Tab-separated table of C-alpha atoms and ligand atoms in Angstrom:
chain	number	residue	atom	x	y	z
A	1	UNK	CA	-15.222	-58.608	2.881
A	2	UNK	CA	-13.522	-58.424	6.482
A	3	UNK	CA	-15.363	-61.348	8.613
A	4	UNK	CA	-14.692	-59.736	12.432
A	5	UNK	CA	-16.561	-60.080	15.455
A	6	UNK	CA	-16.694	-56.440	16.387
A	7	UNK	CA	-16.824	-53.380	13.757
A	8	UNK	CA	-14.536	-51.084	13.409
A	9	UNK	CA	-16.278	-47.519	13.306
A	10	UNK	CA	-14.791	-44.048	13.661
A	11	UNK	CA	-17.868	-41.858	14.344
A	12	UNK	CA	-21.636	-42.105	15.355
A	13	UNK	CA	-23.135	-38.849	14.086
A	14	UNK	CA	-26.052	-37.708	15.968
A	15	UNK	CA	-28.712	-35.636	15.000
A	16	UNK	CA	-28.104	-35.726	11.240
A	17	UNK	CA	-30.502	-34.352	8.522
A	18	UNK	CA	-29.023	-34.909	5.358
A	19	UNK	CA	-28.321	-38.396	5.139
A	20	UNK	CA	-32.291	-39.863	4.834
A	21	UNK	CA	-35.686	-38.573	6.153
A	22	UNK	CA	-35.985	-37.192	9.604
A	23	UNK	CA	-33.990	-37.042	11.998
A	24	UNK	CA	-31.026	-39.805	12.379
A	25	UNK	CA	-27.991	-41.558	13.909
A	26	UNK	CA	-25.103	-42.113	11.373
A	27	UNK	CA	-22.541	-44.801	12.142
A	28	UNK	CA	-19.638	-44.377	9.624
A	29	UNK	CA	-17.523	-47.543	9.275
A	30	UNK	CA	-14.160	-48.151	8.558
A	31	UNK	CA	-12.238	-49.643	5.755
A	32	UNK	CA	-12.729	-49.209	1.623
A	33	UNK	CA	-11.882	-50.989	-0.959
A	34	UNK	CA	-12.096	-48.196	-3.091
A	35	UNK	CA	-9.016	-45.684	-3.521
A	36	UNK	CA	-10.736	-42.792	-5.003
A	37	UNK	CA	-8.228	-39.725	-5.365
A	38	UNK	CA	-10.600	-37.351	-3.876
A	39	UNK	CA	-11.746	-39.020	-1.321
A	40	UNK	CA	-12.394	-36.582	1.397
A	41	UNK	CA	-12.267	-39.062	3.944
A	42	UNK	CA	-8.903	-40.570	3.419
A	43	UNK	CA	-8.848	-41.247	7.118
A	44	UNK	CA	-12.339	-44.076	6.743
A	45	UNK	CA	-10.003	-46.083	4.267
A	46	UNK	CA	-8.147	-48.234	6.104
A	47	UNK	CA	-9.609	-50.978	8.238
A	48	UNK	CA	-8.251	-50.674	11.678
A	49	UNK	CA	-7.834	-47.800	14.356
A	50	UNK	CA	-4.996	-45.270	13.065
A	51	UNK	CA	-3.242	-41.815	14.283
A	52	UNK	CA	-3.992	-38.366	12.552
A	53	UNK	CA	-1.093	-35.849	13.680
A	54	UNK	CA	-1.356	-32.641	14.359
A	55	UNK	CA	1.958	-31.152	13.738
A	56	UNK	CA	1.724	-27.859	15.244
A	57	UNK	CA	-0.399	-29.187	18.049
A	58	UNK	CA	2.419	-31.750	18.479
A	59	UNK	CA	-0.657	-33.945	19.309
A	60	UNK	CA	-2.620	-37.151	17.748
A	61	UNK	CA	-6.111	-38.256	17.688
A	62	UNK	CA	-7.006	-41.831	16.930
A	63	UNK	CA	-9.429	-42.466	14.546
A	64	UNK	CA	-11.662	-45.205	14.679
A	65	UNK	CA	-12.573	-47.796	17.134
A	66	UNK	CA	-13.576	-51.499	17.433
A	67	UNK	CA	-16.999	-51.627	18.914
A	68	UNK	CA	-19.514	-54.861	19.757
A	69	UNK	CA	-23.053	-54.737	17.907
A	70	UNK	CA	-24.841	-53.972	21.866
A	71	UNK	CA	-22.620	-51.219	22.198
A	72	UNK	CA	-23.347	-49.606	18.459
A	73	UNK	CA	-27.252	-50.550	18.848
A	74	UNK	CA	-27.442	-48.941	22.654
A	75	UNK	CA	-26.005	-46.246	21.378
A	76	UNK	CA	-27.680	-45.371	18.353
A	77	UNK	CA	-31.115	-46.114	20.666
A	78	UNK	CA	-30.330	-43.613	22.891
A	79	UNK	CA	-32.180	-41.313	20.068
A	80	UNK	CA	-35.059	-43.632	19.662
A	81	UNK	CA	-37.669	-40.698	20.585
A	82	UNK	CA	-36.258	-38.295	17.902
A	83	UNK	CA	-36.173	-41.395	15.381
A	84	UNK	CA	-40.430	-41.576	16.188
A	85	UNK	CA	-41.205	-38.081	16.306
A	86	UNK	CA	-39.063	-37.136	12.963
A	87	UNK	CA	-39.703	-40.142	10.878
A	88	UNK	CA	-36.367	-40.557	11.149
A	89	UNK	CA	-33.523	-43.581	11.962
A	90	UNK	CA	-30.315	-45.020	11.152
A	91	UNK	CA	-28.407	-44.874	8.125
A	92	UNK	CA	-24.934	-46.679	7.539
A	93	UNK	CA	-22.561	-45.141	5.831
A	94	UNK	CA	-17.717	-45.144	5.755
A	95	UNK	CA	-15.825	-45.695	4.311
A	96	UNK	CA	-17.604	-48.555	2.786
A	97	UNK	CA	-20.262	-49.929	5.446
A	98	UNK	CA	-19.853	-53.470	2.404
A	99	UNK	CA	-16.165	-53.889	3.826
A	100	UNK	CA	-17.412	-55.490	7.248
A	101	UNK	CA	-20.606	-56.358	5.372
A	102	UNK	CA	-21.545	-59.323	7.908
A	103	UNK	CA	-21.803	-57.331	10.700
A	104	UNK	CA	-23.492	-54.236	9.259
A	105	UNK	CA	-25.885	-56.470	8.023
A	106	UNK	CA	-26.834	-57.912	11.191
A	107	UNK	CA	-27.001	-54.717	12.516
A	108	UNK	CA	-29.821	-53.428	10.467
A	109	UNK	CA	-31.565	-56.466	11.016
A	110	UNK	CA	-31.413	-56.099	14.778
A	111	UNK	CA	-32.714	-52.482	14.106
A	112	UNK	CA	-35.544	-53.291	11.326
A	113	UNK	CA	-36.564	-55.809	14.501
A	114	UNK	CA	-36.962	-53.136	16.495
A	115	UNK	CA	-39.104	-50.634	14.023
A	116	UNK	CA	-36.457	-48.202	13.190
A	117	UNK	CA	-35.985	-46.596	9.669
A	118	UNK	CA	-32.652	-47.714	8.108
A	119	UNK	CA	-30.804	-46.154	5.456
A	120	UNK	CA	-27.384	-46.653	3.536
A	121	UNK	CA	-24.354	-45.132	1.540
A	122	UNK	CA	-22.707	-46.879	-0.264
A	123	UNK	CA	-20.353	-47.352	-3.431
A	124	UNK	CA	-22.146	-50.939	-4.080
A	125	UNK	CA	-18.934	-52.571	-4.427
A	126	UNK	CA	-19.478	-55.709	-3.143
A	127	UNK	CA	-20.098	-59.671	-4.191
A	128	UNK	CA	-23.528	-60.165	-5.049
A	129	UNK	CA	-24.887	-62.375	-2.620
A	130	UNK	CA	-23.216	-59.675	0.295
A	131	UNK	CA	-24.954	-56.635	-1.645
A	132	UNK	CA	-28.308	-59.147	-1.807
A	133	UNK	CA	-28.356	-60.038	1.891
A	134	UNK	CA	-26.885	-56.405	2.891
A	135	UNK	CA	-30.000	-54.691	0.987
A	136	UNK	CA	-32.503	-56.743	2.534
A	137	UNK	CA	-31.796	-54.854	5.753
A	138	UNK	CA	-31.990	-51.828	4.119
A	139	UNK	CA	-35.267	-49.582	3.429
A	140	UNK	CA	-33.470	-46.795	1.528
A	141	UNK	CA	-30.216	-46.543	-0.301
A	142	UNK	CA	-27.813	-43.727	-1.311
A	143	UNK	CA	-25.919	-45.185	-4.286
A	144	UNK	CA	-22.862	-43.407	-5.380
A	145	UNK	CA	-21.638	-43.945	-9.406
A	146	UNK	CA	-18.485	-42.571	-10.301
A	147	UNK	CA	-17.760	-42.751	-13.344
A	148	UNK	CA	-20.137	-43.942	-16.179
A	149	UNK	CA	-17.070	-45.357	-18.246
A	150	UNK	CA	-15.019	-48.918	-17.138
A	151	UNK	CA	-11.816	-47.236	-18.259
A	152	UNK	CA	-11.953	-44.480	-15.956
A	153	UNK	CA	-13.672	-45.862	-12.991
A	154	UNK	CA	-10.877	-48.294	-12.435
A	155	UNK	CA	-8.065	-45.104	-12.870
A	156	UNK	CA	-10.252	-43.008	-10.490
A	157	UNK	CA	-11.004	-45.971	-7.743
A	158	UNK	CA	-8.777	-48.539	-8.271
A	159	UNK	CA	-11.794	-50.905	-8.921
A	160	UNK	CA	-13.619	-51.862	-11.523
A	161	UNK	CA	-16.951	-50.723	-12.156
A	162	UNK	CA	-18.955	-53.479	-13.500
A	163	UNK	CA	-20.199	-55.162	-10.351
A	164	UNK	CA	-20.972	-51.912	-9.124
A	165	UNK	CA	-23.374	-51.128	-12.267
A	166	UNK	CA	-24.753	-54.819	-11.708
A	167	UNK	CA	-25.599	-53.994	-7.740
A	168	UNK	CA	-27.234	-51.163	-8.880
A	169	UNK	CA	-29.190	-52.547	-11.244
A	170	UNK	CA	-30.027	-55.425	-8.748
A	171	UNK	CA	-30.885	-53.146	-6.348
A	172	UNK	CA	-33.400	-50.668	-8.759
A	173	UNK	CA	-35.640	-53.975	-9.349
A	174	UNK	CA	-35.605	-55.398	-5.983
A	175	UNK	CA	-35.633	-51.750	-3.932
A	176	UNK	CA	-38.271	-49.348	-2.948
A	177	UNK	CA	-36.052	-46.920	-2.517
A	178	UNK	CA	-32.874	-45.740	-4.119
A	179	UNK	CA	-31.143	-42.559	-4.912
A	180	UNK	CA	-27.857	-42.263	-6.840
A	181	UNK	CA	-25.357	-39.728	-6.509
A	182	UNK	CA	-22.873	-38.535	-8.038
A	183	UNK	CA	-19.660	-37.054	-6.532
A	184	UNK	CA	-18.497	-34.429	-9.607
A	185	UNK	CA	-14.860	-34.167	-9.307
A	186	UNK	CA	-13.165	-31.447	-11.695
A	187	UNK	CA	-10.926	-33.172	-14.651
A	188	UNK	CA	-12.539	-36.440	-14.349
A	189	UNK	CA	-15.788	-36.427	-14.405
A	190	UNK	CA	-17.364	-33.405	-15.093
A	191	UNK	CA	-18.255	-31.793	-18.447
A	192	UNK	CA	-21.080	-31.843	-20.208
A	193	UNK	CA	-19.897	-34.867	-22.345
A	194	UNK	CA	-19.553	-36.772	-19.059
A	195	UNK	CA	-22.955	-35.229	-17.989
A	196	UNK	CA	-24.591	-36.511	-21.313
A	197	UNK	CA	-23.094	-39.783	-21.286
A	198	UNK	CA	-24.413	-40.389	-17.541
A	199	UNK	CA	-27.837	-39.507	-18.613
A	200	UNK	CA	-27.511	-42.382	-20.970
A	201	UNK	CA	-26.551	-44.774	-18.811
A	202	UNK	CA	-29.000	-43.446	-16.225
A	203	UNK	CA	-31.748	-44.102	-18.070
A	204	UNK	CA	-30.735	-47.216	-19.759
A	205	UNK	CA	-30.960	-48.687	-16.004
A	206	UNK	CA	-34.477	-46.806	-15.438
A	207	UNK	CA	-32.791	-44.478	-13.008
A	208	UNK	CA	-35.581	-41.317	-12.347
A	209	UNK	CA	-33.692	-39.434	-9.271
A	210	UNK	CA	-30.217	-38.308	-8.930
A	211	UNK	CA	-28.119	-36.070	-6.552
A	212	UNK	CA	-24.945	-34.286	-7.718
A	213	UNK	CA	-22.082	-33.761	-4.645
A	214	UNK	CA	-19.965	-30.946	-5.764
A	215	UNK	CA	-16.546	-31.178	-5.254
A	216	UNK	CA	-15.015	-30.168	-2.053
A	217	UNK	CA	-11.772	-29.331	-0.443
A	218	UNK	CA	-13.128	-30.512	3.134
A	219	UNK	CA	-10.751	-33.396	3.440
A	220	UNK	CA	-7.475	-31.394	2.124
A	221	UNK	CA	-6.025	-31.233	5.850
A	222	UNK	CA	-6.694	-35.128	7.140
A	223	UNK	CA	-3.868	-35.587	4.146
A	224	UNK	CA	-1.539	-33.722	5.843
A	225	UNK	CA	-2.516	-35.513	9.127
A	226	UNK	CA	-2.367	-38.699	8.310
A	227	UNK	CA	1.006	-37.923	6.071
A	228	UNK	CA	-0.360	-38.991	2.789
A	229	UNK	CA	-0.250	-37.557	-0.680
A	230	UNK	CA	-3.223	-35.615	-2.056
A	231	UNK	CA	-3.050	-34.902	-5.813
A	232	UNK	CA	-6.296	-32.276	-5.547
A	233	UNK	CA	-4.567	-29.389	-3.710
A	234	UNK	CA	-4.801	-26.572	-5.535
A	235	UNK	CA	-8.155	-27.259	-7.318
A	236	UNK	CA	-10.818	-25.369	-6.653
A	237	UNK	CA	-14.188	-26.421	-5.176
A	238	UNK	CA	-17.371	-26.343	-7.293
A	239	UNK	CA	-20.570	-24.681	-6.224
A	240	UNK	CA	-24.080	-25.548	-6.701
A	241	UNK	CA	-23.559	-22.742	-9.870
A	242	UNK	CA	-20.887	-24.515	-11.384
A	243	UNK	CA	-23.253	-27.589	-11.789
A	244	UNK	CA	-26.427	-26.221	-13.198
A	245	UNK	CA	-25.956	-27.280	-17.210
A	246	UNK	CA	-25.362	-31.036	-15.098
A	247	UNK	CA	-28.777	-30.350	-13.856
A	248	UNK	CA	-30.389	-29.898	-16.907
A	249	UNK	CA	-28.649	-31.843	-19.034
A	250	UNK	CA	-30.205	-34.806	-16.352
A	251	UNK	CA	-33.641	-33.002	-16.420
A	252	UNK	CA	-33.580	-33.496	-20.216
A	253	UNK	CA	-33.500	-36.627	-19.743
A	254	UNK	CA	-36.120	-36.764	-17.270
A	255	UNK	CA	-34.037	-37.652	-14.267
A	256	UNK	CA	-34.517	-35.857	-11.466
A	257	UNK	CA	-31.975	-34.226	-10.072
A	258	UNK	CA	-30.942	-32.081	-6.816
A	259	UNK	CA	-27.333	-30.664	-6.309
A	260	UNK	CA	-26.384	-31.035	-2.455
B	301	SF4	S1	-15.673	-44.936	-1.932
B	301	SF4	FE1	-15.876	-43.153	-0.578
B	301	SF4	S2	-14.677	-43.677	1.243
B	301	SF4	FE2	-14.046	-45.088	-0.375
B	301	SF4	S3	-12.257	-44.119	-1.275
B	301	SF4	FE3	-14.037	-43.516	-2.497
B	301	SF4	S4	-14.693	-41.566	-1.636
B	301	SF4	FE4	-13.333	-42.520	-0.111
């Protein structure tokens, strides 16, 4: 965990639907700890302003910014009205919002103060007592799982995913609300092996509601822009179609599931 006195954030996202009921304010945080290969925002990993160039354009843009907790809650509060009429809020998400845990903790306290609904994403790697304290603030959670195998999560991530599997489980007793997804990348996780052996684990940890994320090519470019390698190039997206025996092999199971 990064202990700073600011955050360092690279958007606020107004008006978003898809990330928690109603309508909401997303603040994406920088900095990961994760390294996943397909990450399709390579430019939230690192945890400190950097430049994405546009060749062609000749041209930069700076991504991501060190802002005070007054400055993210006054602006996130600007939407307060939509927040009450929508049944809507905040939700967290990065990067990993875990990485400069402290602050985004204190952050959704501040807003929980002040009645608003507060959501999270998150990979739920993170010490224990951070993910306890964190979840407190926190009224629902998005909870990505990667891989349902130790071997593989670590060659996908870079981490390991045991104290990811015990945050979750955490997290299912003590939370109200918690959704895990599932971000189906081609070659690695997909298959209805993989899709079977999730559904074990799934329901060995009581899980009743999951959300596939296909995989997408949305981040190919930032590669280019911020000059690193991308090993996904040529692979081809998935659609909501590609993902349907997924689906039922979950359903099967009774898990709910939704593909995004
Ligand atoms: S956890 Fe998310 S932000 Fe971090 S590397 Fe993986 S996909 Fe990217």
């Amino acid at each position: 965990m990064v202990m700073i006195e600011k955050a360092c954030i690279f958007n606020i996202q107004k008006f978003s639907i898809h990330d928690g009921p109603g309508i909401r304010t997303v603040v994406f945080f920088k900095g990961c700890p994760l390294k996943c290969f397909w990450c399709s925002n390579p430019e939230s990993q690192y945890v400190k302003p950097e430049k994405m160039w546009d060749n062609q354009k000749k041209d930069f843009t700076v991504v991501g910014d060190y802002k005070s907790m007054e400055e993210v809650i006054t602006e996130v509060m600007k939407d307060e009205l939509f927040y009450e009429e929508s049944g809507g809020g905040v939700t967290l998400s990065g990067g990993e919002v875990l990485y400069q845990a402290e602050f985004a903790t204190e952050l959704l306290r501040r807003l929980k103060e002040k009645g608003i609904h507060t959501a999270s994403e998150t990979s739920g790697f993170a010490k224990k007592e951070v993910f306890k304290k964190y979840i407190e603030q926190v009224d629902m959670l998005y909870f990505d799982v990667k891989h349902h195998d130790e071997m593989k999560h670590k060659e996908g991530t870079g981490v390991s995913l045991a104290p990811i599997l015990s945050n979750l489980s955490y997290a299912l007793k003590e939370h109200c609300h918690v959704i895990v997804r599932v971000p189906v990348i081609p070659n690695y996780n997909d298959g209805v092996e993989n899709a079977r052996a999730f559904a074990v684990l799934f329901n060995e940890l009581g899980i009743h509601e999951v959300e596939l994320l296909p995989f997408h090519q949305f981040g190919e470019q930032k590669y280019a822009f911020l000059n690193r390698a991308y090993d996904l190039q040529a692979i081809p997206q998935l659609h909501t179609e590609d993902l349907v025996y997924f689906k039922e092999i979950f359903e099967e199971q009774n898990i709910l599931c939704s593909i995004r």
